[in-house]
Short mmCIF file of C-alpha atoms and ligand atoms in Angstrom, two decimals:
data_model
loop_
_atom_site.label_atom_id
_atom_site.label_comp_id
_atom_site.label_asym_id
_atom_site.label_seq_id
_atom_site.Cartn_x
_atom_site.Cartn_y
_atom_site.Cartn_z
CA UNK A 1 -22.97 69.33 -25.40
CA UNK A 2 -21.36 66.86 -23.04
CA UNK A 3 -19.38 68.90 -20.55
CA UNK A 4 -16.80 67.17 -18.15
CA UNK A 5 -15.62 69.26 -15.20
CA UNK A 6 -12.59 68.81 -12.71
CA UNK A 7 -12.20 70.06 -9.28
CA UNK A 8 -8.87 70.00 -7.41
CA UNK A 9 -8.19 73.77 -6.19
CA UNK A 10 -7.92 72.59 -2.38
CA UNK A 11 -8.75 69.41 -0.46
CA UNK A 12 -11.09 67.48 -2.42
CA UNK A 13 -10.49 65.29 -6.01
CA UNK A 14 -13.44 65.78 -8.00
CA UNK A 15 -15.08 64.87 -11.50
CA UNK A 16 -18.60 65.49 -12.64
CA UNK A 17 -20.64 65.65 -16.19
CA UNK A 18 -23.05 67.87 -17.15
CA UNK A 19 -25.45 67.29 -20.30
CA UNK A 20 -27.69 70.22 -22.13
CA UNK A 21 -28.00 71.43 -25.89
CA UNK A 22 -27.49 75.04 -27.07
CA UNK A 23 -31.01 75.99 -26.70
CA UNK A 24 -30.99 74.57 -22.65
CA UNK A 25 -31.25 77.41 -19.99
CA UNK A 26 -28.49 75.39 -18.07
CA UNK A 27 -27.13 71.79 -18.28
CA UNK A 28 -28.30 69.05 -16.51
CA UNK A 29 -26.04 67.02 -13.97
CA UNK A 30 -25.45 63.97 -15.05
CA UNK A 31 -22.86 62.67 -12.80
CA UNK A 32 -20.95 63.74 -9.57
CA UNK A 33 -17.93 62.57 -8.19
CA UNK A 34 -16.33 63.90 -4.98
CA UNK A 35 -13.11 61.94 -3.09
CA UNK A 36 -12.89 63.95 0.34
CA UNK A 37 -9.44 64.12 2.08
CA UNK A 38 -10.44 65.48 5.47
CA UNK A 39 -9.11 62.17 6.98
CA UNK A 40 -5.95 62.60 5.62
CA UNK A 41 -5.76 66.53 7.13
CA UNK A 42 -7.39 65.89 10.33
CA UNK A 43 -4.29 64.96 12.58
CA UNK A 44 -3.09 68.17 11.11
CA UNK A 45 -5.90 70.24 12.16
CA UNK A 46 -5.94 71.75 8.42
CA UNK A 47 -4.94 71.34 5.13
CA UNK A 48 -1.04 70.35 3.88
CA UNK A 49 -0.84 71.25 1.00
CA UNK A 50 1.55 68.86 -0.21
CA UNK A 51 -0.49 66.12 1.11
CA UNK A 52 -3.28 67.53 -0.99
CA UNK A 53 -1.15 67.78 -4.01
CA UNK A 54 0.16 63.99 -3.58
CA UNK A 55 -3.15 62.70 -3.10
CA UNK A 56 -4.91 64.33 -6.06
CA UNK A 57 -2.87 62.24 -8.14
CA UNK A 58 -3.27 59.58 -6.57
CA UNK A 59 -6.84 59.74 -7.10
CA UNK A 60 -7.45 61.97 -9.99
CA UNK A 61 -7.70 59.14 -12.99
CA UNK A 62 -10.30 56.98 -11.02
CA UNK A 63 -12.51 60.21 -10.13
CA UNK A 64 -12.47 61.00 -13.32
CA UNK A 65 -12.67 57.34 -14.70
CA UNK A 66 -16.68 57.35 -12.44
CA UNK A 67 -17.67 60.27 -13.38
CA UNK A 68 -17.75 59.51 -16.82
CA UNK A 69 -18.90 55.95 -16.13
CA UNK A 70 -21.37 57.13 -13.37
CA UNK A 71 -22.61 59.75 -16.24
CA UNK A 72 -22.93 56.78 -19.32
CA UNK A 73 -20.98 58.64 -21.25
CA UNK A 74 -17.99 57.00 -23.14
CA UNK A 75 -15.24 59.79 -23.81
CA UNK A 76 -15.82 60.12 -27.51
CA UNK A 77 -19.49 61.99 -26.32
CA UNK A 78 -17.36 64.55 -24.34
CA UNK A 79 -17.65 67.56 -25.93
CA UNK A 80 -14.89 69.32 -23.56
CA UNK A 81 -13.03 69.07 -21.16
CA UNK A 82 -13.01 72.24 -17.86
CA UNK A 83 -10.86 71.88 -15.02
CA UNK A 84 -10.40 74.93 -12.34
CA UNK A 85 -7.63 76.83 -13.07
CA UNK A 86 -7.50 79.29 -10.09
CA UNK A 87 -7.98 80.39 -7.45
CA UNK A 88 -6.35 77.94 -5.00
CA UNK A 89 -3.31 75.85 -3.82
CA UNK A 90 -0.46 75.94 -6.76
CA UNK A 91 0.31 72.63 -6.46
CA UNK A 92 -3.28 71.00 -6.08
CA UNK A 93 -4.44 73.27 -9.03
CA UNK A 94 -1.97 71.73 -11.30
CA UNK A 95 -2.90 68.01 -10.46
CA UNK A 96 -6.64 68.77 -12.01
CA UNK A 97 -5.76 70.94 -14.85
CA UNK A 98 -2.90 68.95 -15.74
CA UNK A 99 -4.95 66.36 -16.02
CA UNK A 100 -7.82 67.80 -18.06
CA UNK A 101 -5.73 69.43 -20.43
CA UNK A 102 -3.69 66.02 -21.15
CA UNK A 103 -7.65 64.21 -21.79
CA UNK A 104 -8.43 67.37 -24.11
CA UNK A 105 -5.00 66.80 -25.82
CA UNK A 106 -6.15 63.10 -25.90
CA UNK A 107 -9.87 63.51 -27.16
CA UNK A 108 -9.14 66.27 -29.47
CA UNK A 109 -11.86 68.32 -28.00
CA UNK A 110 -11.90 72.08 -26.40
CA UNK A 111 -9.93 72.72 -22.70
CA UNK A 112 -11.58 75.33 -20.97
CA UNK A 113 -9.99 76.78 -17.44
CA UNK A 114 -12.52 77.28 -14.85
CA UNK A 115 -12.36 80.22 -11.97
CA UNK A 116 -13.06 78.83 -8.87
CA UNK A 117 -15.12 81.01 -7.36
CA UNK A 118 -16.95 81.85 -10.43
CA UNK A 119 -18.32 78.60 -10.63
CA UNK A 120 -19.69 77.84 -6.95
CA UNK A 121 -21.68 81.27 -8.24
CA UNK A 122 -22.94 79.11 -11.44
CA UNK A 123 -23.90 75.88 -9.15
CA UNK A 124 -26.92 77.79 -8.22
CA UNK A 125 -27.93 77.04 -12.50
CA UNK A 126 -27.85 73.09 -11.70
CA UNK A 127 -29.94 74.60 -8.54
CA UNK A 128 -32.57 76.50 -10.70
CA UNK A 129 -32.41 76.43 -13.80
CA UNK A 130 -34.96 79.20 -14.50
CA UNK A 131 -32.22 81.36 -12.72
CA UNK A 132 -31.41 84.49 -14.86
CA UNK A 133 -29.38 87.21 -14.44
CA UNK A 134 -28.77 90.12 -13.03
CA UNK A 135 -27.82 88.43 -9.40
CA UNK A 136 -25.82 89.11 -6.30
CA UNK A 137 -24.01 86.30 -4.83
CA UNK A 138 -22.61 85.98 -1.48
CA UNK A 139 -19.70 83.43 -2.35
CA UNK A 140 -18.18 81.98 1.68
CA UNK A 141 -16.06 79.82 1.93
CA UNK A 142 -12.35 78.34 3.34
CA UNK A 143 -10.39 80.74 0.93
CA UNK A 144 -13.23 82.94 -0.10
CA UNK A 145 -15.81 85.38 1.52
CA UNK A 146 -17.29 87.86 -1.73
CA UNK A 147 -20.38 89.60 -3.02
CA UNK A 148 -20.17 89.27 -6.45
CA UNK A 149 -22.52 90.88 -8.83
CA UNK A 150 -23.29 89.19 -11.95
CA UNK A 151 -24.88 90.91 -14.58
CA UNK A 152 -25.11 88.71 -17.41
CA UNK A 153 -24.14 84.77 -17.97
CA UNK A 154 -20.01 85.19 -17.22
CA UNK A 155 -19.82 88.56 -16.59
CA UNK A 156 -18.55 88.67 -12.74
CA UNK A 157 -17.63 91.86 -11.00
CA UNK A 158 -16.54 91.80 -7.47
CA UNK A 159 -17.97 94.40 -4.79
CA UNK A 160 -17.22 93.21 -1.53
CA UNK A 161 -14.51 91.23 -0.27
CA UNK A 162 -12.95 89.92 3.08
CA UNK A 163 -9.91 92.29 4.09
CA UNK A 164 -8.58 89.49 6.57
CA UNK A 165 -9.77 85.96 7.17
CA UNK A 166 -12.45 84.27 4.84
CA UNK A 167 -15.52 83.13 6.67
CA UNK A 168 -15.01 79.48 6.45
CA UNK A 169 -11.05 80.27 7.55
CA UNK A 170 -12.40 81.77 10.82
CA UNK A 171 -15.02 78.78 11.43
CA UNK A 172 -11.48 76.49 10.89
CA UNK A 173 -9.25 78.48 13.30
CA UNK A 174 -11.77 79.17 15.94
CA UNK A 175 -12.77 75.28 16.01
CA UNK A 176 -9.53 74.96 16.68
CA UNK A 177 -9.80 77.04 19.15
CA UNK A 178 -12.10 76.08 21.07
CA UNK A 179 -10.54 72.00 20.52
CA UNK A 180 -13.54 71.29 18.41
CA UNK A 181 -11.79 69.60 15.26
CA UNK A 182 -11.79 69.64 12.03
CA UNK A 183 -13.31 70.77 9.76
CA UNK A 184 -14.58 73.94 11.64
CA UNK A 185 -17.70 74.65 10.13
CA UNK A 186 -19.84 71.57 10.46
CA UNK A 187 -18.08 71.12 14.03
CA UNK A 188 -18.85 74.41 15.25
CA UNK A 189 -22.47 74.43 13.85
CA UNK A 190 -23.59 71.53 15.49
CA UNK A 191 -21.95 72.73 19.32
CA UNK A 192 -23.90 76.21 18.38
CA UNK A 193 -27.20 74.26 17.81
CA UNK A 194 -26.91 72.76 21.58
CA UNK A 195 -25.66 75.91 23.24
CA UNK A 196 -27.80 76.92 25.55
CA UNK A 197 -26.89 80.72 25.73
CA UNK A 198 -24.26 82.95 24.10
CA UNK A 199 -21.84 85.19 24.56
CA UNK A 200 -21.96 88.53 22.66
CA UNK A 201 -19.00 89.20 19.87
CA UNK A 202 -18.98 92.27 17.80
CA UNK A 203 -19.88 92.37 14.44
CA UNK A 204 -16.96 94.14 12.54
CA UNK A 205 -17.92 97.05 10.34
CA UNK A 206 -15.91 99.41 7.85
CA UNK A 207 -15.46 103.10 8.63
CA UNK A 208 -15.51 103.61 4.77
CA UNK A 209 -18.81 102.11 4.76
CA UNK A 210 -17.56 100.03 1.84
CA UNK A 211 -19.31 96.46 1.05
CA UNK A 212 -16.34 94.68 2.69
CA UNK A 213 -15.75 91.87 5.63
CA UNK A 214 -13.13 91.43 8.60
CA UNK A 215 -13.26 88.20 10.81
CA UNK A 216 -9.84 88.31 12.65
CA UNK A 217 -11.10 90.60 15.32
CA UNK A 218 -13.65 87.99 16.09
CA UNK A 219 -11.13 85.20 15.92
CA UNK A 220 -9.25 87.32 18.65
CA UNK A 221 -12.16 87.97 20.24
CA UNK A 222 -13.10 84.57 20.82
CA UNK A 223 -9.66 83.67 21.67
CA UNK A 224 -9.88 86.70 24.93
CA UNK A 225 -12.78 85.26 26.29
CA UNK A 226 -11.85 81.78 26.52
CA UNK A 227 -9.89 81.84 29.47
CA UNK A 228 -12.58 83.60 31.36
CA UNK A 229 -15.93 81.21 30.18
CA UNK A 230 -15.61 77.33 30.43
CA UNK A 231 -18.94 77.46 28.05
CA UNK A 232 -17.37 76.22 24.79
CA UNK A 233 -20.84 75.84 23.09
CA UNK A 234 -21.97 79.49 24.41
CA UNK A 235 -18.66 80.76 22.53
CA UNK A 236 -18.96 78.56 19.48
CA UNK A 237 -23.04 79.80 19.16
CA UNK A 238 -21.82 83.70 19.81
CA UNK A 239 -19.19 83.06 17.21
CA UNK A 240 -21.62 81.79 15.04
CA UNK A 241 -23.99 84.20 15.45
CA UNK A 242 -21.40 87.76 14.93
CA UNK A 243 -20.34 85.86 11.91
CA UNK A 244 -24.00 85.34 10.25
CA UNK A 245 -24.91 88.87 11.51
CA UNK A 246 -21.68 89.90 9.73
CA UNK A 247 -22.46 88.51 6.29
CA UNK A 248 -26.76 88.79 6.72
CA UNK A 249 -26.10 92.99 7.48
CA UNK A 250 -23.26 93.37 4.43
CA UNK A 251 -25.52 91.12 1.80
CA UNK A 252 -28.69 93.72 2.58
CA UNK A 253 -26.14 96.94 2.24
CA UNK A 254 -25.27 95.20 -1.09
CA UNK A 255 -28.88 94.40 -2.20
CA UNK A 256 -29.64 97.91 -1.42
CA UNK A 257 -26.96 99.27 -3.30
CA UNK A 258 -27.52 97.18 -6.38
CA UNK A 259 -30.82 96.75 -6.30
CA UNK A 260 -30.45 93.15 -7.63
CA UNK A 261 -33.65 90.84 -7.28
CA UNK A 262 -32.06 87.61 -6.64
CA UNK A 263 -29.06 86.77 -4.12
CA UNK A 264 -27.07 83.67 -4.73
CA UNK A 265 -25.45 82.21 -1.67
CA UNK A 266 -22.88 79.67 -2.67
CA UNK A 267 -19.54 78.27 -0.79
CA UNK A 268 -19.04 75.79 1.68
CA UNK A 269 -19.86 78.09 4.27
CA UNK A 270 -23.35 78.31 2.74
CA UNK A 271 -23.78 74.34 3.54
CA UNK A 272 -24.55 76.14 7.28
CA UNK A 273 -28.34 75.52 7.83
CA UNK A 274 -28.18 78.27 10.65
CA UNK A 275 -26.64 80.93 7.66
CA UNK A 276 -29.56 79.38 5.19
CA UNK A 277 -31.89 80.01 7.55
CA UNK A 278 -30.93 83.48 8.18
CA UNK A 279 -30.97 84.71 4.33
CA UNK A 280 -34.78 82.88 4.17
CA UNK A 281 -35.62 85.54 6.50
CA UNK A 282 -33.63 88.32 4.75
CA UNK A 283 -34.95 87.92 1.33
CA UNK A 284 -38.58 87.49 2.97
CA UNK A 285 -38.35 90.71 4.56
CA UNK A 286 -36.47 92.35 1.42
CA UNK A 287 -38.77 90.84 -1.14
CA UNK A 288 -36.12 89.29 -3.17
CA UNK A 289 -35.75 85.80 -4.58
CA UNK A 290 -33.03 83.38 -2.90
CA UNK A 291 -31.35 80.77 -4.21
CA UNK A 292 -28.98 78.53 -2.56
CA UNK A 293 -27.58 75.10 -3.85
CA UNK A 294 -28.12 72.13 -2.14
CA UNK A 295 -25.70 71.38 0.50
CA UNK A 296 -23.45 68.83 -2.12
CA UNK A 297 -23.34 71.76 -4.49
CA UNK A 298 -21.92 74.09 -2.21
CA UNK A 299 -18.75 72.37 -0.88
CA UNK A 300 -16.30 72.21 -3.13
CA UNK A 301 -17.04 69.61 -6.15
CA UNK A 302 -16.96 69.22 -9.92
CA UNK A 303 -20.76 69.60 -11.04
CA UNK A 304 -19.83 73.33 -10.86
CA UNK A 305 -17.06 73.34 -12.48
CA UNK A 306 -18.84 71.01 -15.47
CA UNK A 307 -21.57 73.84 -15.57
CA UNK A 308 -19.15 77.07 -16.02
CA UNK A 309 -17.38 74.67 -18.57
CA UNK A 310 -20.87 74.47 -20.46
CA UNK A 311 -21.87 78.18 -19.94
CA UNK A 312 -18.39 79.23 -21.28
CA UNK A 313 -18.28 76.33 -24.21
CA UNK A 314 -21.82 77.57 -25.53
CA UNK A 315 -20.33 81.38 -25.43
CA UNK A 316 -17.69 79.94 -28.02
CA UNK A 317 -14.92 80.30 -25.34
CA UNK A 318 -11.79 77.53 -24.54
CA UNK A 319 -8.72 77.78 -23.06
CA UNK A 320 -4.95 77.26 -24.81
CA UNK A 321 -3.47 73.77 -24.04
CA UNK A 322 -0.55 76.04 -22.83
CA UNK A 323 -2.31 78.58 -20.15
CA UNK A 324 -0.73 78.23 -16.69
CA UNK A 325 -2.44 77.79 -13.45
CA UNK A 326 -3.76 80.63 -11.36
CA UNK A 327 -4.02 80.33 -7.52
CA UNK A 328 -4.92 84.02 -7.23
CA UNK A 329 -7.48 84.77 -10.21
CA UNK A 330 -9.87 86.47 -8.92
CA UNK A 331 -13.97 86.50 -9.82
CA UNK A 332 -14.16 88.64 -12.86
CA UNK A 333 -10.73 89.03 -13.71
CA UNK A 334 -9.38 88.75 -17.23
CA UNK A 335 -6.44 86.68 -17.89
CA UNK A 336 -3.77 88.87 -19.68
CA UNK A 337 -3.15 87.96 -23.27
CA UNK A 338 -0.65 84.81 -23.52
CA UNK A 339 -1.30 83.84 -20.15
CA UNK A 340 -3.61 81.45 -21.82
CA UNK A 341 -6.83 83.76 -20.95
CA UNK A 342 -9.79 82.75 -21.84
CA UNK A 343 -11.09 83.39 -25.35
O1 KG4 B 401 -16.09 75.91 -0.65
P1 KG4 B 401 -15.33 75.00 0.27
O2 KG4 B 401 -15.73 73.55 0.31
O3 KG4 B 401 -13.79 75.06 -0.02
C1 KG4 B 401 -13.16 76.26 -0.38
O4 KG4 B 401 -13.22 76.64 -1.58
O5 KG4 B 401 -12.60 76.88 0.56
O6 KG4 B 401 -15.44 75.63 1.74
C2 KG4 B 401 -14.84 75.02 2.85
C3 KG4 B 401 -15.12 75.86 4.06
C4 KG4 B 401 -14.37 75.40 5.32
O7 KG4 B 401 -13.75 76.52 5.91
C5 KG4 B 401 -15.48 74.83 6.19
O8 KG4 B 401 -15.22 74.99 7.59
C6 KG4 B 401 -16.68 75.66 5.76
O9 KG4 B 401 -16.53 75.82 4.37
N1 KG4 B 401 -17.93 74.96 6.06
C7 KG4 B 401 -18.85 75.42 6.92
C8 KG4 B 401 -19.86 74.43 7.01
N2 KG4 B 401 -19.51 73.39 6.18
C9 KG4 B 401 -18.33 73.74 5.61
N3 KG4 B 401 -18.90 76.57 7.61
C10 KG4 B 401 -19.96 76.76 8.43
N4 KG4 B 401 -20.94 75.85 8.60
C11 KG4 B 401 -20.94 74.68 7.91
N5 KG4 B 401 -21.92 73.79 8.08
ZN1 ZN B 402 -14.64 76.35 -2.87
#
């Protein structure tokens, strides 16, 4: 089973293969094409997303066009076509699946819609493929911040979730902040790593003790004490530091409660070596196996959408040429009948 996968819920055009028969644990990546836009959105200081929209097209056919060439594969060995279907930007999401569902039409071979979220979860299979659930992930990212418990292969229940900001959406806005660029993450990271002290943020924590996050206080934070510290790295490696606290203390409260064995950390947040380096340390102390995807596998990019494509076309699922987009389907979540759900 030949599995083609397209990404284009946000800022980034992407294609990728993935190869594995029935019997395979997980597919193998065959190919991996990602066209970045960041240059496009940096005067901006964040994404437009009508720029986004207007570019995936423009890009979309050759993306696709490498990753089947980069892959060897000639379309009559693609077994299906995925694209994501949601969540994400309503226009950008329509570029992708547009497109995949038109090559489907074309090749006469399944469409399958592909949640978002769902599969940076399942990039951690291209990661290890002797991966097996029951898992927790931890998915962070620009639109995202979720602990996600999956018990078996597609079977996604949310536990946790950001009642404000996502992560990687507070990394963007206090970059900006602090006049440190775009994107946030990376930028922020690598003033943090030459700060040579930091200033103390609180750590946000629910009265109702439930599993979830809040970042804007610590967005406002940062934004009260910048008028009285000139420090910009102490701020950006205090910022850091609340927000890895934030997500290190919530993941244990969830491992605890679920008792799951293995925590998945996925998202582009997760590309943060400081946040990598903290959960190596968790699951040392808490005895539990960690996986996290390599740094290209965690951003957003096509080899995980390719791979829930696979997991869902050996499960006997695909999608109707005629389900819509979704830009707020979340992890988990079953499509209502005739909105093209998933078989
Ligand atoms: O998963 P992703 O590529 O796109 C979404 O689905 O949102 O995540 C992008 C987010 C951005 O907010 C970016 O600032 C953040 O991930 N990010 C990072 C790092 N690299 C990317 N955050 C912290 N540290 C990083 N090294
Ligand atoms: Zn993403």
């Amino acid at each position: 089973m030949n599995v083609l996968g397209i990404e284009t819920s946000c800022d980034e055009t992407a294609a990728a293969a993935v190869s594995g028969g029935r019997a395979a644990r997980a597919p193998r990546l065959l190919s991996s094409v990602v066209s970045s836009q960041v240059a496009l959105h940096r005067p901006f200081g964040g994404v437009v997303p009508e720029v986004a929209s207007r570019s995936h097209i423009r890009f979309i056919t050759g993306v696709i066009e490498k990753a089947l060439a980069d892959a060897k594969l000639s379309s009559a060995q693609v077994s299906a076509v995925a694209a994501t279907a949601g969540p994400g930007l309503p226009g950008s999401l329509l570029v992708g699946l547009t497109a995949g569902k038109a090559l489907a039409y074309l090749l006469r071979k399944p469409f399958i819609a592909v949640n978002h979220t769902e599969a940076h979860i399942l990039a951690a299979f291209l990661e290890d493929p002797g991966l097996r659930p029951p898992l927790l992930a931890l998915v962070a990212s620009g639109g995202h911040t979720e602990l996600i418990v999956m018990r078996r292969q597609g079977e996604f229940h949310t536990i946790g979730r950001t009642r404000d900001d996502a992560a990687g959406e507070a990394y963007d806005k206090v970059a900006k902040l602090l006049g440190l660029g775009y994107p946030g993450g990376p930028a922020i990271e690598k003033v943090a790593r030459r700060a040579r002290g930091s200033v103390r943020f609180p750590v946000a924590r629910m009265k109702d003790g439930s599993l979830d996050f809040s970042f804007s206080g610590l967005k406002t934070a940062v934004a009260n004490a910048l008028p009285h510290s000139s420090d910009r790295a102490a701020l950006a490696a205090g910022f850091q530091q609340a927000v890895l606290k934030a997500l290190s203390a919530r993941a244990r409260e969830a491992l605890a409660a679920t008792r799951a064995k293995t925590l998945v950390l996925a998202g582009g947040v997760a590309a943060n070596s400081a946040l990598r380096e903290a959960f190596t340390r968790l699951a040392r102390d808490e005895r539990i196996r960690l996986v996290v995807p390599k740094m290209s596998l965690c951003t957003d990019n096509a080899a995980m959408v390719a791979c829930a494509g696979w997991f869902r076309l050996r499960a006997g699922g695909r999608s109707a040429l005629s389900s819509p987009s979704h830009p707020g389907w979340n992890a988990g979540e079953r499509l209502p009948a005739g909105a093209g759900g998933l078989k």
